[in-house]
mmCIF file of C-alpha atoms in Angstrom:
data_model
loop_
_atom_site.group_PDB
_atom_site.id
_atom_site.type_symbol
_atom_site.label_atom_id
_atom_site.label_comp_id
_atom_site.label_asym_id
_atom_site.label_seq_id
_atom_site.Cartn_x
_atom_site.Cartn_y
_atom_site.Cartn_z
ATOM 1 C CA MET A 1 -46.172 17.281 -58.490
ATOM 2 C CA VAL A 2 -46.844 19.455 -54.822
ATOM 3 C CA ILE A 3 -49.726 20.062 -55.225
ATOM 4 C CA VAL A 4 -51.316 16.628 -56.060
ATOM 5 C CA TRP A 5 -49.166 15.811 -52.711
ATOM 6 C CA ASP A 6 -51.176 18.315 -50.540
ATOM 7 C CA ILE A 7 -54.264 17.237 -51.483
ATOM 8 C CA VAL A 8 -53.574 13.195 -51.141
ATOM 9 C CA ARG A 9 -52.344 14.247 -48.326
ATOM 10 C CA ALA A 10 -55.470 16.803 -46.590
ATOM 11 C CA LYS A 11 -57.457 14.018 -47.855
ATOM 12 C CA ASP A 12 -56.164 10.947 -46.290
ATOM 13 C CA GLN A 13 -56.366 13.986 -42.334
ATOM 14 C CA LYS A 14 -59.811 14.629 -43.414
ATOM 15 C CA TYR A 15 -60.755 10.906 -44.046
ATOM 16 C CA ARG A 16 -58.322 9.844 -40.584
ATOM 17 C CA PHE A 17 -60.693 12.953 -38.747
ATOM 18 C CA ARG A 18 -63.813 11.305 -40.117
ATOM 19 C CA ASP A 19 -63.364 8.109 -39.148
ATOM 20 C CA SER A 20 -61.936 9.003 -36.261
ATOM 21 C CA VAL A 21 -65.428 11.375 -34.570
ATOM 22 C CA VAL A 22 -67.220 7.438 -35.771
ATOM 23 C CA ALA A 23 -65.147 5.020 -33.782
ATOM 24 C CA TYR A 24 -65.384 8.198 -30.943
ATOM 25 C CA LEU A 25 -68.719 7.342 -31.578
ATOM 26 C CA PHE A 26 -69.709 3.945 -30.971
ATOM 27 C CA LEU A 27 -67.204 4.427 -28.272
ATOM 28 C CA ALA A 28 -70.027 7.151 -26.228
ATOM 29 C CA PRO A 29 -72.038 4.961 -24.775
ATOM 30 C CA ALA A 30 -69.877 2.703 -23.354
ATOM 31 C CA LEU A 31 -68.048 5.424 -21.908
ATOM 32 C CA VAL A 32 -71.230 7.657 -20.848
ATOM 33 C CA LEU A 33 -71.918 3.729 -18.916
ATOM 34 C CA ILE A 34 -67.638 3.483 -17.795
ATOM 35 C CA VAL A 35 -67.665 7.470 -15.791
ATOM 36 C CA LEU A 36 -71.742 6.894 -14.723
ATOM 37 C CA PHE A 37 -71.161 3.358 -13.576
ATOM 38 C CA VAL A 38 -67.069 3.004 -13.098
ATOM 39 C CA ILE A 39 -65.447 6.198 -12.363
ATOM 40 C CA GLN A 40 -68.132 8.287 -10.818
ATOM 41 C CA PRO A 41 -68.876 5.511 -6.921
ATOM 42 C CA ILE A 42 -65.734 4.981 -7.084
ATOM 43 C CA VAL A 43 -64.707 8.503 -7.044
ATOM 44 C CA LEU A 44 -68.180 8.678 -4.906
ATOM 45 C CA SER A 45 -66.829 6.136 -2.526
ATOM 46 C CA LEU A 46 -63.134 7.880 -1.453
ATOM 47 C CA TYR A 47 -64.649 11.323 -0.779
ATOM 48 C CA TYR A 48 -67.102 9.311 1.666
ATOM 49 C CA ALA A 49 -64.801 6.998 3.570
ATOM 50 C CA PHE A 50 -63.839 10.524 4.364
ATOM 51 C CA THR A 51 -66.928 11.444 5.703
ATOM 52 C CA ASP A 52 -69.972 9.949 8.652
ATOM 53 C CA TYR A 53 -72.341 9.867 4.663
ATOM 54 C CA TYR A 54 -75.458 8.163 6.724
ATOM 55 C CA LEU A 55 -78.604 6.763 3.696
ATOM 56 C CA LEU A 56 -81.271 7.396 5.410
ATOM 57 C CA GLU A 57 -79.579 11.471 6.352
ATOM 58 C CA PRO A 58 -77.939 11.957 2.840
ATOM 59 C CA ASN A 59 -78.447 15.227 2.942
ATOM 60 C CA ASN A 60 -75.694 15.779 6.616
ATOM 61 C CA ILE A 61 -72.509 14.483 5.075
ATOM 62 C CA HIS A 62 -69.725 16.260 7.275
ATOM 63 C CA PHE A 63 -66.161 15.514 6.585
ATOM 64 C CA THR A 64 -64.909 13.172 9.577
ATOM 65 C CA GLY A 65 -60.952 13.075 7.989
ATOM 66 C CA LEU A 66 -59.841 9.535 8.507
ATOM 67 C CA GLU A 67 -62.544 8.336 11.826
ATOM 68 C CA ASN A 68 -63.641 5.746 10.214
ATOM 69 C CA PHE A 69 -60.474 4.035 9.940
ATOM 70 C CA ARG A 70 -59.608 4.289 13.393
ATOM 71 C CA SER A 71 -62.836 2.760 13.564
ATOM 72 C CA LEU A 72 -61.960 -0.127 11.831
ATOM 73 C CA LEU A 73 -58.765 -0.645 13.897
ATOM 74 C CA ASP A 74 -60.836 -0.233 16.373
ATOM 75 C CA ASP A 75 -62.760 -3.127 16.247
ATOM 76 C CA PHE A 76 -59.825 -4.954 14.784
ATOM 77 C CA ARG A 77 -58.090 -4.609 18.063
ATOM 78 C CA GLN A 78 -61.625 -5.729 19.887
ATOM 79 C CA LYS A 79 -62.302 -8.865 18.091
ATOM 80 C CA GLY A 80 -65.049 -7.873 16.608
ATOM 81 C CA ASP A 81 -66.748 -7.817 13.200
ATOM 82 C CA VAL A 82 -63.308 -6.444 11.515
ATOM 83 C CA TYR A 83 -61.377 -8.986 12.659
ATOM 84 C CA HIS A 84 -63.574 -11.709 12.242
ATOM 85 C CA ALA A 85 -64.172 -11.284 7.993
ATOM 86 C CA LEU A 86 -60.829 -10.780 7.692
ATOM 87 C CA VAL A 87 -59.523 -13.772 9.375
ATOM 88 C CA ASN A 88 -62.493 -15.749 7.676
ATOM 89 C CA THR A 89 -62.046 -14.190 3.718
ATOM 90 C CA ALA A 90 -58.648 -15.430 4.490
ATOM 91 C CA TYR A 91 -59.638 -18.512 5.981
ATOM 92 C CA PHE A 92 -61.724 -18.763 3.128
ATOM 93 C CA VAL A 93 -58.411 -18.376 0.374
ATOM 94 C CA VAL A 94 -55.530 -20.088 1.757
ATOM 95 C CA LEU A 95 -58.239 -23.263 1.085
ATOM 96 C CA VAL A 96 -60.554 -22.116 -2.270
ATOM 97 C CA VAL A 97 -57.212 -21.014 -3.716
ATOM 98 C CA PRO A 98 -55.087 -24.288 -4.094
ATOM 99 C CA ILE A 99 -58.300 -27.089 -3.666
ATOM 100 C CA GLN A 100 -60.041 -25.361 -6.133
ATOM 101 C CA ILE A 101 -57.508 -25.592 -8.808
ATOM 102 C CA SER A 102 -55.917 -28.494 -8.018
ATOM 103 C CA VAL A 103 -59.736 -29.910 -8.554
ATOM 104 C CA ALA A 104 -59.803 -26.993 -12.249
ATOM 105 C CA LEU A 105 -55.865 -29.246 -12.982
ATOM 106 C CA GLY A 106 -56.816 -33.330 -12.013
ATOM 107 C CA LEU A 107 -60.447 -32.310 -13.927
ATOM 108 C CA ALA A 108 -58.277 -31.005 -17.197
ATOM 109 C CA LEU A 109 -55.648 -33.715 -17.065
ATOM 110 C CA LEU A 110 -58.884 -36.881 -17.292
ATOM 111 C CA VAL A 111 -61.075 -35.419 -19.846
ATOM 112 C CA ASN A 112 -58.204 -34.447 -22.357
ATOM 113 C CA LYS A 113 -57.417 -37.476 -22.810
ATOM 114 C CA PRO A 114 -59.367 -39.170 -25.792
ATOM 115 C CA PHE A 115 -62.325 -41.438 -24.641
ATOM 116 C CA LYS A 116 -65.934 -42.398 -24.498
ATOM 117 C CA GLY A 117 -67.965 -40.376 -23.089
ATOM 118 C CA ASN A 118 -65.575 -37.246 -23.082
ATOM 119 C CA THR A 119 -67.646 -34.808 -23.388
ATOM 120 C CA PHE A 120 -70.156 -35.487 -21.703
ATOM 121 C CA PHE A 121 -67.853 -35.344 -18.172
ATOM 122 C CA LYS A 122 -66.832 -32.362 -20.160
ATOM 123 C CA VAL A 123 -70.461 -30.878 -19.496
ATOM 124 C CA ALA A 124 -71.322 -32.216 -16.187
ATOM 125 C CA PHE A 125 -67.967 -30.797 -14.863
ATOM 126 C CA PHE A 126 -68.314 -27.169 -16.052
ATOM 127 C CA SER A 127 -72.586 -27.471 -15.468
ATOM 128 C CA PRO A 128 -72.211 -25.987 -12.082
ATOM 129 C CA VAL A 129 -70.331 -22.141 -13.291
ATOM 130 C CA VAL A 130 -73.240 -22.109 -15.399
ATOM 131 C CA MET A 131 -75.486 -22.234 -12.128
ATOM 132 C CA SER A 132 -77.102 -19.400 -10.308
ATOM 133 C CA LEU A 133 -75.202 -18.509 -6.619
ATOM 134 C CA THR A 134 -78.168 -18.282 -5.036
ATOM 135 C CA VAL A 135 -79.268 -21.899 -6.674
ATOM 136 C CA ILE A 136 -76.495 -23.340 -5.931
ATOM 137 C CA SER A 137 -76.204 -21.944 -2.392
ATOM 138 C CA LEU A 138 -80.141 -23.130 -1.702
ATOM 139 C CA LEU A 139 -78.414 -26.381 -2.995
ATOM 140 C CA TRP A 140 -76.064 -27.098 -0.694
ATOM 141 C CA LEU A 141 -78.824 -25.646 2.065
ATOM 142 C CA ASN A 142 -80.753 -27.498 2.023
ATOM 143 C CA ILE A 143 -79.472 -31.231 1.774
ATOM 144 C CA LEU A 144 -76.497 -29.898 5.350
ATOM 145 C CA ARG A 145 -79.635 -29.338 6.528
ATOM 146 C CA PRO A 146 -79.090 -29.719 10.225
ATOM 147 C CA ASP A 147 -81.659 -31.372 10.621
ATOM 148 C CA GLU A 148 -83.265 -34.497 9.897
ATOM 149 C CA GLN A 149 -84.881 -33.184 6.670
ATOM 150 C CA GLY A 150 -81.688 -32.223 4.959
ATOM 151 C CA MET A 151 -80.735 -34.767 2.758
ATOM 152 C CA LEU A 152 -77.447 -35.703 4.247
ATOM 153 C CA ASN A 153 -79.031 -36.091 7.862
ATOM 154 C CA GLY A 154 -81.445 -38.194 6.308
ATOM 155 C CA LEU A 155 -79.175 -40.194 4.289
ATOM 156 C CA LEU A 156 -76.896 -40.691 8.453
ATOM 157 C CA SER A 157 -79.693 -41.454 9.611
ATOM 158 C CA VAL A 158 -80.052 -44.395 8.596
ATOM 159 C CA PHE A 159 -76.431 -45.456 9.185
ATOM 160 C CA GLY A 160 -78.320 -45.037 12.469
ATOM 161 C CA ILE A 161 -75.285 -41.238 12.944
ATOM 162 C CA PRO A 162 -77.322 -38.825 14.406
ATOM 163 C CA PRO A 163 -78.079 -34.956 12.899
ATOM 164 C CA GLN A 164 -74.942 -33.734 12.912
ATOM 165 C CA LYS A 165 -74.427 -28.814 11.839
ATOM 166 C CA PHE A 166 -73.304 -28.522 10.091
ATOM 167 C CA LEU A 167 -73.676 -24.931 8.393
ATOM 168 C CA SER A 168 -74.620 -24.611 12.477
ATOM 169 C CA ASP A 169 -71.293 -25.265 13.607
ATOM 170 C CA PRO A 170 -69.081 -22.618 14.086
ATOM 171 C CA ASP A 171 -65.928 -25.454 13.293
ATOM 172 C CA GLN A 172 -68.142 -27.163 10.220
ATOM 173 C CA ALA A 173 -69.531 -23.781 8.830
ATOM 174 C CA MET A 174 -65.898 -21.897 6.580
ATOM 175 C CA THR A 175 -64.862 -24.795 5.212
ATOM 176 C CA ILE A 176 -67.512 -26.577 4.192
ATOM 177 C CA ILE A 177 -68.089 -22.654 2.013
ATOM 178 C CA VAL A 178 -64.568 -23.155 0.521
ATOM 179 C CA LEU A 179 -66.220 -27.043 -0.524
ATOM 180 C CA VAL A 180 -69.019 -25.918 -2.258
ATOM 181 C CA SER A 181 -66.709 -23.271 -3.436
ATOM 182 C CA ALA A 182 -64.382 -25.468 -4.641
ATOM 183 C CA TRP A 183 -66.631 -27.978 -6.723
ATOM 184 C CA GLN A 184 -69.361 -24.981 -8.293
ATOM 185 C CA GLY A 185 -66.078 -23.037 -9.199
ATOM 186 C CA ALA A 186 -63.572 -25.372 -10.636
ATOM 187 C CA GLY A 187 -65.240 -25.745 -13.713
ATOM 188 C CA PHE A 188 -64.030 -22.094 -15.136
ATOM 189 C CA GLN A 189 -60.879 -22.906 -13.807
ATOM 190 C CA MET A 190 -60.768 -26.672 -15.783
ATOM 191 C CA MET A 191 -61.840 -25.133 -19.089
ATOM 192 C CA ILE A 192 -59.485 -22.135 -19.166
ATOM 193 C CA PHE A 193 -56.339 -25.154 -18.653
ATOM 194 C CA LEU A 194 -57.528 -27.556 -21.123
ATOM 195 C CA ALA A 195 -57.720 -24.050 -23.234
ATOM 196 C CA GLY A 196 -53.312 -24.373 -21.775
ATOM 197 C CA LEU A 197 -52.935 -27.949 -22.147
ATOM 198 C CA LYS A 198 -53.928 -28.037 -26.083
ATOM 199 C CA ASN A 199 -51.059 -26.510 -26.504
ATOM 200 C CA ILE A 200 -47.852 -28.202 -25.011
ATOM 201 C CA SER A 201 -47.239 -30.454 -27.832
ATOM 202 C CA PRO A 202 -47.847 -34.218 -28.744
ATOM 203 C CA GLU A 203 -44.478 -34.380 -30.003
ATOM 204 C CA LEU A 204 -42.140 -33.097 -26.271
ATOM 205 C CA TYR A 205 -44.465 -36.237 -24.896
ATOM 206 C CA GLU A 206 -43.451 -38.765 -27.443
ATOM 207 C CA ALA A 207 -40.189 -38.307 -27.265
ATOM 208 C CA ALA A 208 -39.945 -37.961 -23.263
ATOM 209 C CA SER A 209 -41.698 -41.459 -24.057
ATOM 210 C CA LEU A 210 -38.765 -42.967 -25.084
ATOM 211 C CA ASP A 211 -35.844 -41.535 -23.748
ATOM 212 C CA GLY A 212 -37.710 -44.116 -20.607
ATOM 213 C CA ALA A 213 -39.648 -40.339 -19.532
ATOM 214 C CA ASN A 214 -42.546 -41.610 -16.699
ATOM 215 C CA ALA A 215 -46.345 -40.539 -16.168
ATOM 216 C CA TRP A 216 -45.181 -38.248 -12.978
ATOM 217 C CA LYS A 217 -41.840 -37.219 -14.731
ATOM 218 C CA LYS A 218 -43.588 -36.253 -18.288
ATOM 219 C CA PHE A 219 -46.022 -33.738 -15.835
ATOM 220 C CA ARG A 220 -43.550 -32.422 -13.819
ATOM 221 C CA TYR A 221 -41.067 -32.192 -16.749
ATOM 222 C CA ILE A 222 -43.395 -31.126 -19.739
ATOM 223 C CA THR A 223 -47.227 -30.503 -18.528
ATOM 224 C CA LEU A 224 -46.549 -28.018 -15.250
ATOM 225 C CA PRO A 225 -43.643 -26.101 -16.777
ATOM 226 C CA GLY A 226 -46.170 -25.905 -20.523
ATOM 227 C CA ILE A 227 -49.230 -24.618 -18.124
ATOM 228 C CA LYS A 228 -47.292 -22.517 -15.972
ATOM 229 C CA PRO A 229 -48.333 -19.000 -17.661
ATOM 230 C CA THR A 230 -51.686 -20.505 -17.897
ATOM 231 C CA THR A 231 -51.823 -21.311 -14.068
ATOM 232 C CA VAL A 232 -49.806 -18.040 -13.221
ATOM 233 C CA PHE A 233 -53.296 -16.449 -14.432
ATOM 234 C CA ILE A 234 -55.676 -18.975 -13.104
ATOM 235 C CA ILE A 235 -53.759 -17.779 -9.533
ATOM 236 C CA ILE A 236 -54.530 -14.645 -9.376
ATOM 237 C CA THR A 237 -58.229 -14.536 -10.615
ATOM 238 C CA THR A 238 -59.218 -16.954 -8.413
ATOM 239 C CA PHE A 239 -57.653 -15.440 -5.047
ATOM 240 C CA ILE A 240 -59.687 -12.243 -5.803
ATOM 241 C CA ALA A 241 -63.078 -13.819 -6.859
ATOM 242 C CA ALA A 242 -62.250 -15.976 -3.962
ATOM 243 C CA THR A 243 -60.891 -11.631 -1.257
ATOM 244 C CA LYS A 244 -65.546 -11.402 -3.042
ATOM 245 C CA LEU A 245 -67.002 -14.191 -1.901
ATOM 246 C CA ILE A 246 -70.617 -13.199 0.068
ATOM 247 C CA ILE A 247 -73.756 -15.185 -1.697
ATOM 248 C CA GLN A 248 -72.802 -18.330 -0.576
ATOM 249 C CA PRO A 249 -72.617 -17.047 3.327
ATOM 250 C CA MET A 250 -75.711 -14.904 3.187
ATOM 251 C CA ILE A 251 -77.715 -17.658 2.120
ATOM 252 C CA MET A 252 -76.412 -20.342 3.733
ATOM 253 C CA THR A 253 -75.370 -19.292 6.834
ATOM 254 C CA GLY A 254 -76.483 -15.337 7.356
ATOM 255 C CA TYR A 255 -74.334 -13.156 8.700
ATOM 256 C CA LYS A 256 -72.700 -15.144 11.417
ATOM 257 C CA SER A 257 -69.479 -14.380 12.722
ATOM 258 C CA TYR A 258 -67.938 -17.552 12.123
ATOM 259 C CA THR A 259 -68.522 -17.284 8.203
ATOM 260 C CA VAL A 260 -69.366 -13.072 7.688
ATOM 261 C CA THR A 261 -66.146 -11.995 5.643
ATOM 262 C CA LEU A 262 -64.519 -8.681 4.275
ATOM 263 C CA SER A 263 -67.445 -8.131 1.325
ATOM 264 C CA TYR A 264 -69.775 -9.360 3.218
ATOM 265 C CA LEU A 265 -69.285 -6.982 6.084
ATOM 266 C CA ILE A 266 -68.799 -3.667 3.435
ATOM 267 C CA TYR A 267 -72.392 -4.957 2.055
ATOM 268 C CA MET A 268 -73.754 -5.690 5.866
ATOM 269 C CA GLU A 269 -72.513 -2.375 7.317
ATOM 270 C CA GLY A 270 -73.596 -0.340 3.676
ATOM 271 C CA TYR A 271 -76.670 -0.892 2.789
ATOM 272 C CA PHE A 272 -78.283 -3.020 6.263
ATOM 273 C CA PHE A 273 -76.373 -0.430 8.964
ATOM 274 C CA LYS A 274 -76.881 2.162 6.384
ATOM 275 C CA MET A 275 -73.291 3.072 7.717
ATOM 276 C CA VAL A 276 -71.901 4.234 3.518
ATOM 277 C CA GLY A 277 -69.000 6.407 4.918
ATOM 278 C CA TYR A 278 -67.772 3.348 7.110
ATOM 279 C CA ALA A 279 -68.451 1.121 4.636
ATOM 280 C CA SER A 280 -66.669 3.462 2.061
ATOM 281 C CA ALA A 281 -63.638 3.224 4.208
ATOM 282 C CA LEU A 282 -63.711 -0.286 4.697
ATOM 283 C CA ALA A 283 -63.813 -0.838 0.952
ATOM 284 C CA LEU A 284 -61.106 1.144 0.287
ATOM 285 C CA LEU A 285 -58.786 -0.922 2.994
ATOM 286 C CA VAL A 286 -59.652 -4.128 1.522
ATOM 287 C CA THR A 287 -59.268 -3.097 -2.479
ATOM 288 C CA ILE A 288 -55.519 -1.976 -1.042
ATOM 289 C CA LEU A 289 -54.859 -5.448 0.389
ATOM 290 C CA VAL A 290 -56.161 -6.997 -2.138
ATOM 291 C CA GLY A 291 -54.177 -4.764 -4.956
ATOM 292 C CA SER A 292 -51.658 -5.346 -2.819
ATOM 293 C CA ALA A 293 -51.395 -9.332 -2.375
ATOM 294 C CA THR A 294 -52.486 -9.114 -5.663
ATOM 295 C CA MET A 295 -48.604 -7.791 -7.311
ATOM 296 C CA LEU A 296 -46.840 -9.017 -4.803
ATOM 297 C CA GLN A 297 -48.578 -12.616 -6.135
ATOM 298 C CA ARG A 298 -47.501 -11.338 -9.657
ATOM 299 C CA TYR A 299 -43.856 -10.184 -9.222
ATOM 300 C CA LEU A 300 -43.006 -13.536 -6.868
ATOM 301 C CA LEU A 301 -44.984 -16.020 -9.605
ATOM 302 C CA ARG A 302 -42.735 -14.239 -12.572
ATOM 303 C CA GLU A 303 -39.321 -14.736 -10.162
ATOM 304 C CA GLU A 304 -39.181 -17.944 -9.972
ATOM 305 C CA ASP A 305 -39.589 -17.841 -14.222
#
C-alpha cells in the first residue's frame, strides 16, 4: 500500500511540475515584455535622476547626486516652469475630478431608468471616450479658435459679440481644458456607475417608497451608500488619470506657462530639451507626490467607512 501511495504521489508531483513548466512558458513572453518596457525604464529613470544625462551625449554621464533636485527646488522658488506646472496640475485635478464624477453620476442616474431611446443616449454619452484625445483636442481647438473662423466665435459674431480669445487667454485656457477633459472622460465613469447602480436591489427602493421616502432621501440613504465602493474606485482612478494630463494642453495651447502640467513638463525636459537627468528627477518627485496623495485618499475614504 505504501509503495502504491509513493507511486501516486510521484506521478502527482510529476504532473504538477509539468503544469508549472507549461504555465511559466506561457508567462515568459509577458514577463520579458514587463521587464523590458516597465521594470527596466523605472530602474533607469531612478538612476538617471541622480545624473547629468543629456540625451545627445549618452556616453558622457556623470553622477551628480541631488543636484537635479536642487535645480527643481530653485525653479519652484523662482516661480519658473516647475511652479507653473505644479499649480496648473493642482488646479486641473481639483476641478476635473469633482466635475467629471458629478456629470458621470448624473448621466448614470439618467440612463439607468428604462425609457425609449435609452440605448441611444448610452452610446452618445460614451462615444467621446472611444475617440482619441488627439482628435478631441483638435476638434475643440477648431471650435475655440480666437478669430471669427472659430465655430464658437462665428456664432457669437451673429449676436454682435466680439471674438473671444478662449485658449489664448491665460484666465480661460486651463478652465476650458478642464471642461473638455470632463466632457471626454465622463462617459467611462458613467458606465462604471451604471454597473454599481445595477447591484442595488430594487426592493430597497420599493420599501423606501412604502415608508414615504422622496427621491432625495432614496438617493441619499440608498443610492449613495450602495455605490460607495464604486465611487471610491472612480475617485482614485480619476485623480491618477488627471495628474497625467498632457495631450490636451499640448495640442490646444502648446507649451505655455498658463497650461503646462507636470507630465507635459517632464516630456518637454526629457525629449525636447534633452535633459533626461532633470526630467527623471522631476518624474520621481511626481511619482512620490501622486503615490502619497493616492494613499492619503484611500486612507481618508476608508476612515469614512
